[in-house]
Amino acid sequence: MVLALGVTCQVGQIVYLRELLMVFHGNELSLGIILAAWMIWVAIGSRLGAIVLQRHPDALRLLRLDTAALVLLLPATVLLIRILPAFFDVPPGALLSLSDMALASLTVMALPTLLLGAQFVLLARVWRERDHVADASGAAKTYIGEAVGNVVGAMFFTLVLVHHFDAFQVSLLVAASMFAAALCFSRRRLCLLPVALGLVLLPLLPHVDWWSSQLQWRLLAPHYHLVERHQSRYGTISVLQHQDQYSFFQSGHLLFSTGGATEQAVALEEQEGVTFAHLAMTQHRDPQRVLLIGGGLRGTLREIALHPVTHIDYVELDTVLVEAALPYLAAGTRTALADPRLRLLHTDGRLFVKTGSARYDLIVVDVPDPTTAVLNRYYTEEFFAEAAARLSPDGVLVVGAQSTADLRGSAIANRNATIYHTLRRVFPEVLMVGERFLVYFASRQQQQLSADVATLMERFTTRGVESEAFSAGHFAVLFDPGPLQRSNWVLRHHGRSASAHLEPPPAVPLTPGTLEDIRIREQELPPVHERFFVNSDFRPVGYYHTLLYWNALARGDQANALRWIARVQWWWVGPPLVLVLAVAALLRSMTRTRDDAASRYAVLCAVFTTGLSTMALQIALLFAFQSIYGFVYEMVGLIVAIFMAGLALGAALTHRLVPDPTDRRVLASVQGAVALFAVAIGLALPAAAGLQSAAAVFALFAIFTFVAGLLNGADFPLVTACYLAVDRRPERSTAIVYAVELVGACSGAALASAVIAPVLGIVACCLLAAVANATAFAVLVIDGARRARRYAQA
């Protein structure tokens, strides 16, 4: 039953994460919010379980009722998540605000997580009664067994369930298995009933899955019709139709649109990709070898293939996406995919650039705006440096992003200025062109880039390019001197003061001058404010600016929370830590009658900070792993399994090897070890970014994740034993310790993913963990000194 609890918790958490990410458009800021909501309800559930046990001591009967309810609630929650958009007044395509995400997560997961939290306390009671003891060993064994179940659940989901079953089927399977395990305690024949029920309902659930998916998309995009839905290693691929337009979404995030079968419709739908392709190709004098990352299916590949190049490497991560899109692509794009000059590569574009050795005349990055951490990886200083290493001496890197005329609006000016200043950290020559869609050209060679209309027109016509959607005359419109000079002036001037990210861009003078004048005057400007205008893997501020832009665009009233995050300062952590230490010092000075209160406070500080720091480290590792390795979506189950394996081993070793788990010196040592480990991770992560081998990167992160779990697991039996020594009520102590640990983990997840990582950086998450556990270590030392003084006086 304990193993079944672990499996159900882990599988349920992954299923809900995937489903909520769909509603939240793949926004990784929601990861911490979702996990925080899960843990806060589990914490409350564990406390309620202890209260119910005091009034109804039959733990086995309560377990059976609990698991019977979960058989219905786990699948029902999947349906509730899918209809969430109906409860929020959000325009189609708009992102939910952070407060909306928090409210949605807390609401839909409340009932099943409350019941799962209560089960932990109920099982600890059953195990304690079975062993006929009055200590905390039952809680420790339950903790270890649940962790082992987490490992099994994560691996089983990653290797089997995700490939063969939908979310409803998975939820029903794990819930029915748990119910069968609960019935095994006293009614062995009845345990077959939920299994039989599950087998009967299992074939019917795909129809429920398809119906609920259609309902979800009607709520998300009322004018679109869901045509197809495919499960991929990297997310759920949805194909939506609106009249003759087909749009492709991955985990709720729009990838591209096509116009279907007619060439006329394709020209309209793919105009942006067409323009982007020809602007890129004409920035090089004679491009022969081209690398295209993403975007090929929206028309970019077809137009690149019209130029007389000798070789095109097209990197598209998801093979399922290509297969799903083929029936809806224009004939020209299908022809380009069969071109003998083309090599189609199904791999991560970032990883391909980093580990490869071939040189290119042009690297064209045609990915959506950095609205997620996955996409932000293609706009960072580290990626630009990796791309520069793959370019020939006169090579050109081309990236693009949405914009507005004259860069109106502080959010879009911040984001696009960040892309420019980040490019300038690597490339001495950067040129921008466009209004609604801004294209950046970057080269290491002076005078390589050109804004001369005659030169660009000559290159286009000399190559004999014939495109139905683009002509040489387009260059005169796109390189109109007025908008070109204004956008280049704004992006070069914005971001050079400490408060620039909170202010609109500077006003453009009536005569900003030629591009050469603007470039020369830039050398006299103050340095860039790097914290908010240089985007990096470990401080993804470009991601933050993009989210702020889309929130301001679609829901201007909901962008305040994101703006507040930009004001966060490191010194804000000081007052809470001072308060924690002051309370510890105050309790130390009190009389002997307050010994229990001081001891409780010290132990709960330890368990809270361990939960906080462990989750902050997990968020930091997930974000860093995603930036360096490439993709977390398909690996999340394996990463969680590694963490839970460490947690199970840590708890088991402590339970078996520590002779006196109530010795707070051992607990203090663990707090100190967690603090030192967090510092070590913070120092090691930037160095890990330089590793070339994907296997080496994964091995390093697996070790970090395992050790983080090991230390967290070692802590729980110690704090449970220490708290029980003071409280002397096993179930109450178990519930309180388990709840406080989860509240700490909830705080760590929310702070790290939604506040610290986007602005202060991923390394700052590690430093937060180190400071938190160092504070807990100090509180335990203060309590130890107090008790030593009391004993000496006695």
PDB file of C-alpha atoms in Angstrom, residues 84-238:
ATOM      1  CA  LEU A  84     -10.234  25.408 -16.723  1.00  0.00           C
ATOM      2  CA  PRO A  85     -10.277  28.109 -19.459  1.00  0.00           C
ATOM      3  CA  ALA A  86     -14.047  28.359 -19.013  1.00  0.00           C
ATOM      4  CA  PHE A  87     -13.523  29.784 -15.520  1.00  0.00           C
ATOM      5  CA  PHE A  88     -11.195  32.653 -16.536  1.00  0.00           C
ATOM      6  CA  ASP A  89     -12.035  35.713 -18.596  1.00  0.00           C
ATOM      7  CA  VAL A  90      -9.009  35.389 -20.854  1.00  0.00           C
ATOM      8  CA  PRO A  91      -8.940  36.313 -24.575  1.00  0.00           C
ATOM      9  CA  PRO A  92      -8.088  33.398 -26.908  1.00  0.00           C
ATOM     10  CA  GLY A  93      -4.334  32.891 -27.060  1.00  0.00           C
ATOM     11  CA  ALA A  94      -3.621  35.056 -24.011  1.00  0.00           C
ATOM     12  CA  LEU A  95      -1.477  33.777 -21.162  1.00  0.00           C
ATOM     13  CA  LEU A  96      -2.909  33.377 -17.695  1.00  0.00           C
ATOM     14  CA  SER A  97      -1.360  35.638 -15.096  1.00  0.00           C
ATOM     15  CA  LEU A  98       0.707  34.227 -12.235  1.00  0.00           C
ATOM     16  CA  SER A  99      -2.202  34.785  -9.850  1.00  0.00           C
ATOM     17  CA  ASP A 100      -4.575  32.988 -12.225  1.00  0.00           C
ATOM     18  CA  MET A 101      -2.152  30.059 -12.491  1.00  0.00           C
ATOM     19  CA  ALA A 102      -1.904  29.854  -8.715  1.00  0.00           C
ATOM     20  CA  LEU A 103      -5.679  30.006  -8.261  1.00  0.00           C
ATOM     21  CA  ALA A 104      -6.280  27.406 -10.982  1.00  0.00           C
ATOM     22  CA  SER A 105      -3.657  25.004  -9.617  1.00  0.00           C
ATOM     23  CA  LEU A 106      -4.886  25.319  -6.047  1.00  0.00           C
ATOM     24  CA  THR A 107      -8.500  24.793  -7.070  1.00  0.00           C
ATOM     25  CA  VAL A 108      -8.322  21.800  -9.405  1.00  0.00           C
ATOM     26  CA  MET A 109      -5.845  19.715  -7.396  1.00  0.00           C
ATOM     27  CA  ALA A 110      -7.325  20.328  -3.951  1.00  0.00           C
ATOM     28  CA  LEU A 111      -9.397  17.181  -3.371  1.00  0.00           C
ATOM     29  CA  PRO A 112      -7.063  14.425  -4.677  1.00  0.00           C
ATOM     30  CA  THR A 113      -3.978  15.932  -3.026  1.00  0.00           C
ATOM     31  CA  LEU A 114      -5.753  16.320   0.312  1.00  0.00           C
ATOM     32  CA  LEU A 115      -6.587  12.612   0.232  1.00  0.00           C
ATOM     33  CA  LEU A 116      -3.036  11.647  -0.783  1.00  0.00           C
ATOM     34  CA  GLY A 117      -1.621  13.717   2.064  1.00  0.00           C
ATOM     35  CA  ALA A 118      -3.958  12.051   4.563  1.00  0.00           C
ATOM     36  CA  GLN A 119      -2.868   8.611   3.336  1.00  0.00           C
ATOM     37  CA  PHE A 120       0.699   9.218   4.452  1.00  0.00           C
ATOM     38  CA  VAL A 121      -0.372   9.674   8.081  1.00  0.00           C
ATOM     39  CA  LEU A 122      -2.832   6.774   7.911  1.00  0.00           C
ATOM     40  CA  LEU A 123      -0.161   4.407   6.592  1.00  0.00           C
ATOM     41  CA  ALA A 124       2.351   5.576   9.186  1.00  0.00           C
ATOM     42  CA  ARG A 125      -0.222   4.702  11.852  1.00  0.00           C
ATOM     43  CA  VAL A 126      -0.883   1.261  10.313  1.00  0.00           C
ATOM     44  CA  TRP A 127       2.827   0.510  10.139  1.00  0.00           C
ATOM     45  CA  ARG A 128       3.409   1.666  13.736  1.00  0.00           C
ATOM     46  CA  GLU A 129       0.564  -0.543  15.019  1.00  0.00           C
ATOM     47  CA  ARG A 130       1.883  -3.487  13.032  1.00  0.00           C
ATOM     48  CA  ASP A 131       5.306  -3.118  14.676  1.00  0.00           C
ATOM     49  CA  HIS A 132       3.742  -2.473  18.136  1.00  0.00           C
ATOM     50  CA  VAL A 133       5.927   0.592  18.782  1.00  0.00           C
ATOM     51  CA  ALA A 134       5.290   4.154  19.919  1.00  0.00           C
ATOM     52  CA  ASP A 135       8.211   5.867  18.147  1.00  0.00           C
ATOM     53  CA  ALA A 136       8.594   7.521  14.729  1.00  0.00           C
ATOM     54  CA  SER A 137       9.812   4.400  12.920  1.00  0.00           C
ATOM     55  CA  GLY A 138       6.434   3.935  11.197  1.00  0.00           C
ATOM     56  CA  ALA A 139       6.694   7.414   9.650  1.00  0.00           C
ATOM     57  CA  ALA A 140      10.292   6.757   8.567  1.00  0.00           C
ATOM     58  CA  LYS A 141       9.350   3.440   6.921  1.00  0.00           C
ATOM     59  CA  THR A 142       6.375   5.034   5.193  1.00  0.00           C
ATOM     60  CA  TYR A 143       8.593   7.857   3.961  1.00  0.00           C
ATOM     61  CA  ILE A 144      11.122   5.376   2.559  1.00  0.00           C
ATOM     62  CA  GLY A 145       8.457   3.153   0.998  1.00  0.00           C
ATOM     63  CA  GLU A 146       6.678   6.114  -0.599  1.00  0.00           C
ATOM     64  CA  ALA A 147       9.993   7.323  -2.050  1.00  0.00           C
ATOM     65  CA  VAL A 148      10.610   3.875  -3.562  1.00  0.00           C
ATOM     66  CA  GLY A 149       7.082   4.002  -4.993  1.00  0.00           C
ATOM     67  CA  ASN A 150       7.895   7.433  -6.450  1.00  0.00           C
ATOM     68  CA  VAL A 151      10.883   5.930  -8.256  1.00  0.00           C
ATOM     69  CA  VAL A 152       8.789   3.057  -9.606  1.00  0.00           C
ATOM     70  CA  GLY A 153       6.000   5.419 -10.668  1.00  0.00           C
ATOM     71  CA  ALA A 154       8.318   7.859 -12.441  1.00  0.00           C
ATOM     72  CA  MET A 155      10.114   5.106 -14.336  1.00  0.00           C
ATOM     73  CA  PHE A 156       6.913   3.227 -15.182  1.00  0.00           C
ATOM     74  CA  PHE A 157       5.297   6.392 -16.508  1.00  0.00           C
ATOM     75  CA  THR A 158       8.347   7.372 -18.570  1.00  0.00           C
ATOM     76  CA  LEU A 159       8.988   3.938 -20.069  1.00  0.00           C
ATOM     77  CA  VAL A 160       5.474   2.495 -20.421  1.00  0.00           C
ATOM     78  CA  LEU A 161       2.412   4.534 -19.502  1.00  0.00           C
ATOM     79  CA  VAL A 162       3.113   7.696 -21.506  1.00  0.00           C
ATOM     80  CA  HIS A 163       3.568   5.655 -24.693  1.00  0.00           C
ATOM     81  CA  HIS A 164       0.435   3.508 -24.483  1.00  0.00           C
ATOM     82  CA  PHE A 165      -2.220   5.250 -22.389  1.00  0.00           C
ATOM     83  CA  ASP A 166      -3.895   8.656 -22.231  1.00  0.00           C
ATOM     84  CA  ALA A 167      -4.194  10.788 -19.100  1.00  0.00           C
ATOM     85  CA  PHE A 168      -7.585   9.361 -18.093  1.00  0.00           C
ATOM     86  CA  GLN A 169      -6.412   5.783 -18.473  1.00  0.00           C
ATOM     87  CA  VAL A 170      -3.239   6.416 -16.514  1.00  0.00           C
ATOM     88  CA  SER A 171      -5.161   8.093 -13.672  1.00  0.00           C
ATOM     89  CA  LEU A 172      -7.688   5.273 -13.451  1.00  0.00           C
ATOM     90  CA  LEU A 173      -5.022   2.552 -13.564  1.00  0.00           C
ATOM     91  CA  VAL A 174      -2.957   3.891 -10.679  1.00  0.00           C
ATOM     92  CA  ALA A 175      -6.004   4.771  -8.568  1.00  0.00           C
ATOM     93  CA  ALA A 176      -7.585   1.333  -9.100  1.00  0.00           C
ATOM     94  CA  SER A 177      -4.296  -0.358  -8.213  1.00  0.00           C
ATOM     95  CA  MET A 178      -4.112   1.633  -4.996  1.00  0.00           C
ATOM     96  CA  PHE A 179      -7.695   0.728  -4.109  1.00  0.00           C
ATOM     97  CA  ALA A 180      -6.951  -2.955  -4.750  1.00  0.00           C
ATOM     98  CA  ALA A 181      -3.945  -2.735  -2.433  1.00  0.00           C
ATOM     99  CA  ALA A 182      -6.091  -1.147   0.280  1.00  0.00           C
ATOM    100  CA  LEU A 183      -8.713  -3.908   0.029  1.00  0.00           C
ATOM    101  CA  CYS A 184      -5.999  -6.557   0.299  1.00  0.00           C
ATOM    102  CA  PHE A 185      -5.636  -5.760   3.991  1.00  0.00           C
ATOM    103  CA  SER A 186      -8.825  -7.526   4.984  1.00  0.00           C
ATOM    104  CA  ARG A 187     -10.939  -8.429   1.975  1.00  0.00           C
ATOM    105  CA  ARG A 188      -8.692 -10.175  -0.494  1.00  0.00           C
ATOM    106  CA  ARG A 189     -11.419 -11.161  -2.946  1.00  0.00           C
ATOM    107  CA  LEU A 190     -12.872  -7.701  -3.071  1.00  0.00           C
ATOM    108  CA  CYS A 191      -9.491  -6.353  -4.152  1.00  0.00           C
ATOM    109  CA  LEU A 192     -10.262  -7.706  -7.637  1.00  0.00           C
ATOM    110  CA  LEU A 193     -13.317  -5.449  -8.002  1.00  0.00           C
ATOM    111  CA  PRO A 194     -11.460  -2.181  -8.770  1.00  0.00           C
ATOM    112  CA  VAL A 195      -9.153  -4.078 -11.107  1.00  0.00           C
ATOM    113  CA  ALA A 196     -12.142  -5.518 -12.988  1.00  0.00           C
ATOM    114  CA  LEU A 197     -13.825  -2.116 -13.058  1.00  0.00           C
ATOM    115  CA  GLY A 198     -10.670  -0.569 -14.458  1.00  0.00           C
ATOM    116  CA  LEU A 199     -10.423  -3.192 -17.201  1.00  0.00           C
ATOM    117  CA  VAL A 200     -14.041  -2.546 -18.206  1.00  0.00           C
ATOM    118  CA  LEU A 201     -13.697   1.235 -18.314  1.00  0.00           C
ATOM    119  CA  LEU A 202     -10.212   1.360 -19.849  1.00  0.00           C
ATOM    120  CA  PRO A 203     -11.310   0.938 -23.519  1.00  0.00           C
ATOM    121  CA  LEU A 204     -13.963   3.646 -23.105  1.00  0.00           C
ATOM    122  CA  LEU A 205     -11.627   6.304 -21.762  1.00  0.00           C
ATOM    123  CA  PRO A 206      -9.956   7.209 -25.118  1.00  0.00           C
ATOM    124  CA  HIS A 207     -13.367   8.511 -26.228  1.00  0.00           C
ATOM    125  CA  VAL A 208     -13.523  10.637 -23.078  1.00  0.00           C
ATOM    126  CA  ASP A 209      -9.976  11.828 -23.757  1.00  0.00           C
ATOM    127  CA  TRP A 210     -10.810  12.939 -27.314  1.00  0.00           C
ATOM    128  CA  TRP A 211     -14.117  14.573 -26.283  1.00  0.00           C
ATOM    129  CA  SER A 212     -12.474  16.495 -23.435  1.00  0.00           C
ATOM    130  CA  SER A 213      -9.606  17.606 -25.711  1.00  0.00           C
ATOM    131  CA  GLN A 214     -12.100  18.999 -28.202  1.00  0.00           C
ATOM    132  CA  LEU A 215     -13.929  20.763 -25.386  1.00  0.00           C
ATOM    133  CA  GLN A 216     -10.662  22.199 -24.076  1.00  0.00           C
ATOM    134  CA  TRP A 217      -9.704  23.665 -27.451  1.00  0.00           C
ATOM    135  CA  ARG A 218     -13.187  25.117 -27.941  1.00  0.00           C
ATOM    136  CA  LEU A 219     -12.572  27.019 -24.711  1.00  0.00           C
ATOM    137  CA  LEU A 220      -8.974  27.988 -25.546  1.00  0.00           C
ATOM    138  CA  ALA A 221      -9.648  28.921 -29.190  1.00  0.00           C
ATOM    139  CA  PRO A 222     -13.408  29.207 -29.822  1.00  0.00           C
ATOM    140  CA  HIS A 223     -13.157  29.625 -33.609  1.00  0.00           C
ATOM    141  CA  TYR A 224     -10.877  26.617 -34.137  1.00  0.00           C
ATOM    142  CA  HIS A 225     -11.713  22.941 -34.506  1.00  0.00           C
ATOM    143  CA  LEU A 226      -9.435  20.176 -33.227  1.00  0.00           C
ATOM    144  CA  VAL A 227      -8.527  17.939 -36.167  1.00  0.00           C
ATOM    145  CA  GLU A 228      -5.808  15.686 -34.784  1.00  0.00           C
ATOM    146  CA  ARG A 229      -3.948  15.076 -31.550  1.00  0.00           C
ATOM    147  CA  HIS A 230      -0.646  13.224 -31.236  1.00  0.00           C
ATOM    148  CA  GLN A 231       1.435  12.267 -28.215  1.00  0.00           C
ATOM    149  CA  SER A 232       5.138  13.022 -28.599  1.00  0.00           C
ATOM    150  CA  ARG A 233       8.208  12.673 -26.417  1.00  0.00           C
ATOM    151  CA  TYR A 234       8.324  16.453 -26.271  1.00  0.00           C
ATOM    152  CA  GLY A 235       4.664  17.349 -25.738  1.00  0.00           C
ATOM    153  CA  THR A 236       1.156  16.916 -27.058  1.00  0.00           C
ATOM    154  CA  ILE A 237       0.852  17.932 -30.726  1.00  0.00           C
ATOM    155  CA  SER A 238      -2.577  19.407 -31.574  1.00  0.00           C
TER     156      SER A 238
END
